[in-house]
Structure formats: structure tokens, C-alpha cells
């Protein structure tokens, strides 16, 4: 029940103090700007991996209303909230076709080639490296040939992290235990090993980046 509040709090200081209330919305908007600039045609089947309570899923559905959107998460609790949030939407929006899938992203049970866009929004920094590798392979399997994978997350190259006092970084790691795994992962090499093109990487907030690659 607290996920949206936490997300707004965590993203409140991305830009200036003046736009605190708007941080989460601006983050997702800037992500979608980058994502759209990489889409040569509108996707019709979208998978949101690590959808949590649906914030990224509802935002994708709003951005691309023609698409069938599926949200997938490991947590049945978050998915229960996502269902509830969908019921609370105005009638027209709640009738949109979001499907919710409870599964590990490493083994989704979804059909081969069943999506033309997969989005991973703020999940990779939560993962051990072996999980990221397995998830990239699984996403490659469920994408159509030429389909797009888009990964938005913390930018390990951001000077904000390089300049962060060590005790703050340690505090951050107390809630983000796989941060070292994430920061030291060579994502371009892992994408190549999983069957993707060389990614295009865009830093679009002071501390976030979006990595876009196509299935070979
Ligand atoms: C920080 S949340 C991201 C939420 C959402 N995408 C957003 O933009 O607000 C990360 C999510 O990834 C999910 N997750 C972590 N590991 C997973 C895995 N192996 N398979 C599926 N979901 C996973 C967690 O349950 C959590 O809901």
C-alpha cells in the first residue's frame, strides 16, 4: 500500500526542490520520451517486467493506449494492489486490457515471440548479476525478432553516485543489497550475450539512464 508514496518520495529530489511533488511523474515522462524516440513503429504487445503495484504499467498503457499491456511481477502482494488500483480507475481506463502475471522474470511461462516491446523500469538495480543474465535471456525468448527491450534505472556513470559520501552509499545499500552487483555489471556485454544488439544508452535525468536494445 505504501509503494506509490515511497516512489514519489525517492524521486522527489531528482530535480530541484521546487518540483519535488512532480519528480516521479517527470522521471517516467522523461523515460517515455527516450523510449518513444527508439520506436520506429507503435508496439501492439508490451510486457512490463517487475511491474510492482502497476505504476510503470499504467503509465505505459496511457502512453501507448492501442497496445495490449502485460505487467509481470514476483510479488503476489504487489500484484493484488495493482488489481485494486485498476478497479479504482475511471470505468473507461479500468476496461483497458492490462493482464497481470505472477511469475519470476527468469521464467515467465509466456509464449516465445509474444511481445514487441519489453520494458524493465527500476528493477535491474534490485537484482543479483545472475538473475539479470537469466532475465535478459528470458526476455530475448519472449520478444519477436527485432523487438525492443528498454531498461530504465539508476545511472552508474552519474557523478551523483561518484560524489556521494560513503556513509550515504552504505545507507543506500542497506535497502538496495545488490547495488554493487548492478553498478559493476557490464550491461552491454550481457545484452550481447543474451542475443541483443549493441544498446543505445541515454542519460535523461541527473541520475537515471535508459538502455535500449533490439533482439537480433
Ligand atoms: C522497484 S520495483 C519497480 C516498480 C515499477 N516497475 C516502477 O517503475 O515503479 C522492482 C520490482 O521488481 C520485482 N522483482 C524483483 N525481482 C524480480 C524477479 N526476479 N522477477 C519478477 N519481478 C521481480 C519486485 O517484486 C518489485 O515489484
Coordinates of C-alpha atoms and ligand atoms in Angstrom, one line a residue:
X1 CA 0.0 0.0 0.0
X2 CA 3.0 2.3 0.5
X3 CA 4.8 1.7 -2.8
X4 CA 3.4 4.8 -4.6
X5 CA 4.2 7.1 -1.7
X6 CA 7.8 5.7 -1.4
X7 CA 8.3 6.1 -5.2
X8 CA 7.2 9.7 -5.0
X9 CA 9.5 10.3 -2.0
X10 CA 12.5 8.6 -3.6
X11 CA 12.1 10.6 -6.8
X12 CA 11.2 13.9 -5.2
X13 CA 14.7 15.3 -5.3
X14 CA 15.8 14.2 -8.8
X15 CA 15.5 17.8 -10.0
X16 CA 15.1 20.9 -7.9
X17 CA 13.4 21.3 -4.6
X18 CA 10.8 23.4 -6.4
X19 CA 9.5 20.4 -8.3
X20 CA 9.5 17.8 -5.5
X21 CA 5.9 16.8 -5.9
X22 CA 6.4 16.3 -9.6
X23 CA 9.6 14.2 -9.5
X24 CA 8.1 10.7 -10.1
X25 CA 5.9 11.9 -12.9
X26 CA 8.8 13.8 -14.6
X27 CA 11.0 10.7 -14.3
X28 CA 8.5 8.5 -16.1
X29 CA 7.8 11.2 -18.6
X30 CA 11.5 11.6 -19.5
X31 CA 11.8 7.8 -19.7
X32 CA 8.9 7.6 -22.1
X33 CA 10.4 10.4 -24.2
X34 CA 13.6 8.3 -24.7
X35 CA 11.6 5.1 -25.3
X36 CA 9.4 6.7 -28.0
X37 CA 12.4 8.1 -29.8
X38 CA 13.6 4.5 -30.3
X39 CA 10.3 3.1 -31.6
X40 CA 10.1 3.0 -35.4
X41 CA 6.5 1.7 -35.2
X42 CA 3.9 1.5 -32.4
X43 CA 4.2 -1.7 -30.3
X44 CA 1.0 -3.7 -30.0
X45 CA 2.1 -6.1 -27.2
X46 CA 4.1 -4.8 -24.3
X47 CA 5.5 -6.6 -21.3
X48 CA 6.3 -4.6 -18.2
X49 CA 8.8 -6.7 -16.2
X50 CA 8.9 -6.0 -12.4
X51 CA 5.6 -4.1 -12.6
X52 CA 5.1 -4.0 -8.8
X53 CA 1.8 -2.2 -8.0
X54 CA 1.4 -1.1 -11.6
X55 CA 2.8 2.5 -11.7
X56 CA 5.0 1.8 -14.7
X57 CA 2.3 -0.4 -16.3
X58 CA -0.5 2.1 -16.1
X59 CA 2.0 4.8 -17.4
X60 CA 2.9 2.6 -20.4
X61 CA -0.8 1.9 -21.1
X62 CA -1.5 5.6 -21.0
X63 CA 1.4 6.3 -23.3
X64 CA 0.5 3.6 -25.8
X65 CA -3.2 3.1 -25.5
X66 CA -3.5 1.0 -28.6
X67 CA -1.3 -1.7 -27.1
X68 CA -2.1 -4.8 -25.1
X69 CA -0.1 -4.4 -21.9
X70 CA 1.0 -7.2 -19.5
X71 CA 2.5 -6.5 -16.1
X72 CA 4.6 -9.2 -14.5
X73 CA 6.0 -9.4 -11.0
X74 CA 7.3 -11.9 -8.5
X75 CA 5.3 -10.5 -5.7
X76 CA 1.6 -11.5 -5.4
X77 CA 1.1 -8.7 -2.8
X78 CA 2.2 -6.0 -5.2
X79 CA 0.0 -7.6 -7.9
X80 CA -3.0 -7.6 -5.6
X81 CA -2.6 -3.8 -5.2
X82 CA -2.2 -3.4 -9.0
X83 CA -5.5 -5.2 -9.5
X84 CA -7.1 -3.0 -6.9
X85 CA -5.7 0.2 -8.4
X86 CA -7.0 -0.9 -11.8
X87 CA -10.5 -1.3 -10.3
X88 CA -10.3 2.2 -8.9
X89 CA -9.6 3.8 -12.3
X90 CA -12.4 5.6 -14.2
X91 CA -14.6 3.0 -16.0
X92 CA -13.1 3.6 -19.4
X93 CA -9.5 3.2 -18.2
X94 CA -10.2 0.2 -16.0
X95 CA -11.6 -1.6 -19.0
X96 CA -8.2 -1.3 -20.7
X97 CA -6.6 -4.6 -21.4
X98 CA -3.8 -4.9 -18.8
X99 CA -3.1 -8.5 -17.9
X100 CA -1.2 -9.2 -14.6
X101 CA 1.1 -12.2 -14.4
X102 CA 2.6 -13.6 -11.2
X103 CA 5.9 -15.2 -12.2
X104 CA 9.7 -14.9 -11.9
X105 CA 11.0 -12.8 -14.8
X106 CA 13.7 -15.5 -15.2
X107 CA 11.0 -18.0 -16.2
X108 CA 7.8 -16.2 -17.2
X109 CA 5.8 -19.1 -18.8
X110 CA 4.9 -16.6 -21.6
X111 CA 5.0 -17.8 -25.2
X112 CA 8.0 -17.4 -27.5
X113 CA 7.9 -14.2 -29.6
X114 CA 4.7 -12.9 -27.9
X115 CA 5.8 -9.2 -27.3
X116 CA 7.2 -6.5 -29.5
X117 CA 8.3 -4.3 -26.5
X118 CA 9.6 -5.3 -23.1
X119 CA 10.2 -2.6 -20.5
X120 CA 12.2 -3.0 -17.3
X121 CA 11.6 0.1 -15.2
X122 CA 13.6 0.4 -12.0
X123 CA 14.2 -3.3 -11.5
X124 CA 17.8 -4.1 -12.5
X125 CA 19.3 -2.4 -9.5
X126 CA 17.4 -4.9 -7.4
X127 CA 19.0 -7.9 -9.0
X128 CA 22.0 -10.1 -8.4
X129 CA 24.0 -10.4 -11.6
X130 CA 23.0 -14.0 -12.3
X131 CA 19.3 -13.0 -12.1
X132 CA 19.8 -10.2 -14.6
X133 CA 21.6 -12.6 -17.0
X134 CA 18.7 -15.1 -16.7
X135 CA 16.1 -12.4 -17.2
X136 CA 17.8 -11.0 -20.3
X137 CA 17.8 -14.5 -21.8
X138 CA 14.1 -14.9 -21.0
X139 CA 13.2 -11.5 -22.4
X140 CA 15.0 -12.4 -25.6
X141 CA 12.9 -15.5 -25.8
X142 CA 9.5 -13.7 -25.4
X143 CA 10.4 -10.9 -27.8
X144 CA 9.7 -11.1 -31.5
X145 CA 12.7 -10.8 -33.8
X146 CA 13.6 -7.1 -34.0
X147 CA 11.6 -6.4 -30.8
X148 CA 12.7 -3.7 -28.4
X149 CA 14.0 -4.1 -24.8
X150 CA 14.1 -0.9 -22.8
X151 CA 15.7 -0.7 -19.4
X152 CA 15.4 2.4 -17.2
X153 CA 17.3 2.6 -14.0
X154 CA 19.9 4.3 -11.9
X155 CA 22.8 5.5 -14.0
X156 CA 26.1 4.0 -12.5
X157 CA 28.0 6.7 -14.5
X158 CA 26.2 9.6 -12.8
X159 CA 28.6 11.9 -10.9
X160 CA 26.0 12.0 -8.1
X161 CA 26.9 8.4 -7.1
X162 CA 30.7 9.0 -7.6
X163 CA 30.4 12.1 -5.3
X164 CA 28.1 10.5 -2.7
X165 CA 29.6 10.4 0.8
X166 CA 30.5 6.7 1.6
X167 CA 28.2 6.6 4.6
X168 CA 25.2 7.6 2.5
X169 CA 26.1 5.0 -0.1
X170 CA 26.3 2.4 2.7
X171 CA 22.8 3.5 4.0
X172 CA 21.5 3.2 0.4
X173 CA 22.9 -0.4 0.2
X174 CA 21.0 -1.3 3.4
X175 CA 17.8 -1.2 1.4
X176 CA 19.4 -2.0 -2.0
X177 CA 21.6 -5.0 -1.3
X178 CA 22.5 -5.7 -4.9
X179 CA 23.7 -2.2 -5.8
X180 CA 27.3 -3.3 -6.1
X181 CA 26.2 -6.1 -8.5
X182 CA 24.3 -3.6 -10.6
X183 CA 27.0 -0.9 -10.6
X184 CA 29.7 -3.4 -11.7
X185 CA 27.7 -5.2 -14.4
X186 CA 28.7 -4.7 -18.0
X187 CA 25.2 -4.4 -19.3
X188 CA 26.2 -4.0 -23.0
X189 CA 28.2 -7.3 -22.8
X190 CA 25.3 -9.1 -21.1
X191 CA 22.9 -7.9 -23.7
X192 CA 25.1 -9.1 -26.5
X193 CA 25.5 -12.5 -24.7
X194 CA 21.7 -12.7 -24.4
X195 CA 21.2 -12.1 -28.2
X196 CA 20.6 -8.3 -28.4
X197 CA 22.1 -5.5 -30.5
X198 CA 24.6 -3.1 -29.0
X199 CA 22.5 -0.9 -26.8
X200 CA 21.9 2.8 -27.0
X201 CA 22.3 4.5 -23.7
X202 CA 20.7 7.8 -22.8
X203 CA 21.2 9.7 -19.5
X204 CA 17.9 11.6 -19.1
X205 CA 17.8 12.7 -15.5
X206 CA 20.7 13.7 -13.3
X207 CA 20.9 10.1 -12.0
X208 CA 18.9 7.8 -14.4
X209 CA 19.6 6.3 -17.8
X210 CA 17.7 4.3 -20.3
X211 CA 19.3 1.5 -22.2
X212 CA 17.6 0.3 -25.4
X213 CA 18.5 -2.7 -27.5
X214 CA 16.8 -4.8 -30.1
X215 CA 16.5 -8.6 -30.3
X216 CA 18.8 -9.8 -33.1
Ligands
LIG1 C1 11.5 -1.0 -7.6 S1 10.2 -2.1 -8.1 C2 9.9 -1.4 -9.7 C3 8.5 -1.0 -9.8 C4 7.9 -0.5 -11.1 N1 8.4 -1.1 -12.3 C5 8.0 1.1 -11.2 O1 8.5 1.6 -12.2 O2 7.5 1.7 -10.3 C6 11.0 -3.6 -8.6 C7 10.0 -4.7 -8.8 O3 10.7 -5.9 -9.3 C8 10.1 -7.0 -8.8 N2 11.1 -8.1 -9.0 C9 12.3 -8.3 -8.4 N3 12.9 -9.4 -8.8 C10 12.0 -10.0 -9.7 C11 12.1 -11.2 -10.5 N4 13.1 -12.0 -10.5 N5 11.0 -11.5 -11.2 C12 9.9 -10.6 -11.3 N6 9.8 -9.5 -10.6 C13 10.9 -9.2 -9.8 C14 9.8 -6.7 -7.3 O4 8.9 -7.5 -6.8 C15 9.4 -5.2 -7.5 O5 8.0 -5.2 -7.6

